[in-house]
């Protein structure tokens, strides 16, 4: 072996001697060229080719005029002038100085002005003060937070729960904690705005399916399966998620959960479920859409909900298996980098859970009221009721659109104003027209709570139909 | 090791002048072997130039040349240093030269009082040892992962459900390597549960672990009266008695705790309006708006300010193909012929909105998220480095948008008042001067500085004696100095009007809890002296005295302390990963609660402990804390500082007050 190599070397040296001079010169030039290319060539910098002189730069800077920071807002923008509520936003609410019956706040269980909740909040306030002065990591974890987390986990019958200090930030932080660039998320196109923000923050590949259309979803999943078969190596690391809402805030529809679970196992996709509207509303014990359909809660990878609607406190939570939830304690941005929930609000949420656990009757009362309102609002001429009968937040849309969105909104607003004058508080559902992925049609929100009496409902319905008959001819 | 070798070479090359090379940048950039050599050469030239320039008038910040040259060297003989402009061109989050002494500002005339801020360089030996420490931890981590894989070591991690084992794994293995093998060892230093007011002293829930921090058990006992150096309770408003708590109790009685609606719909209470008027008055701006969460104030409002309009072309195609027919799509999206025409115009003419965000490299996660969600182009300048900012501004305006070279629509500079991990204060007068000269807009996040800085507690603007109107967007939080929760944005009326209609928070998030709003109102009135007492002024004075005292003492002890002398956020450098855990535990043993921070929150070699000074701390508490810190510092050999320890009578800051005119 060694001898063979030596022979090759000798041969090379011989070849060198035998080679003609022009050949050697050529090779030499080549080598020089390579050296020049490697060490002496300037790196390609496009900027240098048209380098601006200082003078030119100064001129450009002088000339540049930025746009104004914000475009002017017209004085009559529908969202500019808020209605002012004096006093508590409870069942009886004073809007712009007029006392009304509340058909607009998401206070489904009427816990907002519950004395029990207030007392617990006050006790906590007297012990801990108001603020927490720190994120969870840095002395912002109070024993109340730990208690609330374990209570929520118990209530939902999951292994673990994690609380956020802001309802909106809950799902918006949870999605990007798991789904990263390159992953795929299948989302219902009626998903609420905080889901949309979460999707955007995750930078994943987003595929929208038609609202509640399982065939459309399955079609997308199948497409993805074919794609995966083409590139199995990539498929092995591409996480896939379905993100849906339990009860959609934008359409008042319920998601077909059993079907989703079937698809989950068939296509091996994880399900994230946002239950802000359904937690404390659906199911025999208010556990939400899983209980409503009798789906095993362990089949849902992550459930997120806010505690600002039925629970009538502030904040949100995620629950599920420890394997999933624990990850957010270091990766949930809204959890790690934000001050923790004021303890008095956590205490209020605990007391609300107590009330919900002690008296599950409240959920059937709410359901009955929902049916009643749903029934009563049917068939108002000019208005179309959207939503399932057991949804506590319904939408009234125009049967016939007048043509453009702003005049539709104007029309709905005048109906709302008419009702306000007659002591029924309603509101137009507000959206950011330019930011929503799929802008829902304009509508009036009608919220059902357990505090509303038969008379209240009757009065509200008659007010709405009266207004409809005046404005929608 | 290669890095160390190169550094040594650089030192010899430059004949004894100590040159610090950006450690991280070498490690991360894709430089080939021969390139560092040329780099060093370039540096050498710059270095010699910069020393010369030190003598020349240095007050030409706003001159374009300023950015072309290196920072001036403070002490040319022993401490000359160089700046590497290559770093600007590839901004990266934690790329900072090891030398960080940025005292060398060139525009002292803008400051009314001495601006002394120091970042003593990391000693070389410490840096090497720290890297070694991480190396050893990593090797052991891999070893233990191997043991865990073969079930030799018991693994406490929660597992995937059996039914879902064949799903794509939710986490990649390396994703949690750091958590599993480094964080878990010292996890007991974080998330310590407390069971009292987070005031000057705090009660901790005692917890023990029987499996090396995998799980904790609460013993049921309480560790009483731990001196709290961790909470952001700058003015001591975290209280359960007194005027603020009293008013909050009153409000809870009348309003309850929830709101159950958004500001825009039916959750706009009179108390919110009152709060906003007060905040505007406090800040000295035309109008303001309050939000329920500080983090969300940033992440949900920056997109409203510098968003891009969605590009609708792919959206259209998606629909046309997905839905049954184009006709159906039209009907679902548009209402009239007029709207259809408008829609088409939008598709055809609306291009990506060209907004540029210039963001400090150490900006808080919420600002980064907000900038990212806005879809604008983001460029990062070096921490509090005005030359870097100016260079970015000039280049941005001169070159316009990438590829098309269209001029930028607007440029937004995003800075923080006090940086929570560095304890540094933004060089606001210079930023304002730059912003005015280059017609950019300024977004100032005063999360830590509002209430904590300035003779009237009105943040950095007050501290520097500037006009609040020079800052376009004043943002801050109520969590810290006011002992409440939430955030605000203040500014001109047009800005706030726009936000009221376009803020994500106003339209989609539940409004602020009434007792929380009340807490802010009462504490803010106390700070402003509107309650008729001098309580607020006393607290402000106490905080500033405490800050000066605490910082001076620590520095005298020989610790490396980062940041501005007036900043109540006091980072003490620990550097080595093992010392993070040791410091936190040893301090707790001495009944002092501190915050320690390591890698993801800081650059890898710059682990630190952070103290937050409060007006509620008495001199005795601070002395007890200082004594304990000194003791632990000796135990762990943390007194790294190689500065001469100045005699206290001479004034310890004399060395740094060069900037005073």
Tab-separated table of N, CA and C in Angstrom, chain A residues 13 19 50 53 83 93 96 120 133 143 157 182 186 196 218 252 280 297 303 311 355 357 359 372 417 437 467:
chain	number	residue	atom	x	y	z
A	13	UNK	N	5.862	13.450	-9.850
A	13	UNK	CA	7.052	14.286	-9.994
A	13	UNK	C	7.590	14.170	-11.419
A	19	UNK	N	6.250	17.644	-18.305
A	19	UNK	CA	5.223	18.537	-18.846
A	19	UNK	C	5.854	19.697	-19.609
A	50	UNK	N	-23.617	51.776	-5.600
A	50	UNK	CA	-24.225	53.088	-5.778
A	50	UNK	C	-24.169	53.853	-4.467
A	53	UNK	N	-23.246	59.725	-1.435
A	53	UNK	CA	-22.341	60.609	-0.709
A	53	UNK	C	-23.093	61.183	0.478
A	83	UNK	N	-70.176	54.532	24.931
A	83	UNK	CA	-71.250	54.773	25.886
A	83	UNK	C	-70.641	54.730	27.276
A	93	UNK	N	-78.333	48.455	34.653
A	93	UNK	CA	-77.131	49.185	34.259
A	93	UNK	C	-77.523	50.598	33.835
A	96	UNK	N	-75.260	56.076	29.789
A	96	UNK	CA	-75.461	57.482	29.426
A	96	UNK	C	-76.571	58.110	30.265
A	120	UNK	N	-65.526	37.708	49.139
A	120	UNK	CA	-64.259	36.966	49.034
A	120	UNK	C	-63.172	37.852	48.429
A	133	UNK	N	-47.286	43.295	41.736
A	133	UNK	CA	-45.954	43.875	41.618
A	133	UNK	C	-44.913	42.910	41.080
A	143	UNK	N	-50.407	32.356	46.955
A	143	UNK	CA	-51.055	31.079	47.255
A	143	UNK	C	-52.441	30.997	46.612
A	157	UNK	N	-61.762	18.608	35.653
A	157	UNK	CA	-61.300	17.219	35.693
A	157	UNK	C	-60.111	17.013	34.742
A	182	UNK	N	-43.348	26.679	10.536
A	182	UNK	CA	-43.278	25.386	9.861
A	182	UNK	C	-44.385	24.435	10.256
A	186	UNK	N	-54.985	24.196	11.481
A	186	UNK	CA	-56.267	24.227	10.773
A	186	UNK	C	-57.241	24.998	11.652
A	196	UNK	N	-56.977	34.581	16.223
A	196	UNK	CA	-56.264	35.084	15.035
A	196	UNK	C	-54.921	35.696	15.411
A	218	UNK	N	-61.929	17.936	6.577
A	218	UNK	CA	-61.379	16.633	6.226
A	218	UNK	C	-60.656	16.701	4.877
A	252	UNK	N	-72.313	32.480	17.350
A	252	UNK	CA	-73.170	31.831	18.352
A	252	UNK	C	-73.494	30.386	17.990
A	280	UNK	N	-68.714	27.494	31.832
A	280	UNK	CA	-69.695	28.023	32.772
A	280	UNK	C	-71.055	28.243	32.145
A	297	UNK	N	-62.671	14.578	28.177
A	297	UNK	CA	-61.905	15.832	28.140
A	297	UNK	C	-60.432	15.584	27.805
A	303	UNK	N	-57.562	23.142	26.497
A	303	UNK	CA	-58.784	23.937	26.556
A	303	UNK	C	-58.408	25.280	27.156
A	311	UNK	N	-67.675	33.642	34.682
A	311	UNK	CA	-67.057	33.729	36.008
A	311	UNK	C	-67.083	35.166	36.535
A	355	UNK	N	-69.663	28.761	43.734
A	355	UNK	CA	-71.092	28.918	43.474
A	355	UNK	C	-71.525	27.961	42.364
A	357	UNK	N	-70.174	25.168	41.542
A	357	UNK	CA	-70.151	23.774	41.983
A	357	UNK	C	-71.304	23.456	42.929
A	359	UNK	N	-74.238	24.868	43.086
A	359	UNK	CA	-75.590	24.971	42.536
A	359	UNK	C	-75.582	24.780	41.021
A	372	UNK	N	-85.771	30.383	25.756
A	372	UNK	CA	-86.895	31.324	25.789
A	372	UNK	C	-86.600	32.527	24.893
A	417	UNK	N	-80.247	52.230	19.914
A	417	UNK	CA	-80.567	53.484	20.603
A	417	UNK	C	-82.036	53.540	21.002
A	437	UNK	N	-59.879	38.570	9.876
A	437	UNK	CA	-59.571	37.741	8.720
A	437	UNK	C	-60.822	37.563	7.859
A	467	UNK	N	-88.709	48.590	17.309
A	467	UNK	CA	-87.664	49.347	16.619
A	467	UNK	C	-87.487	48.831	15.202
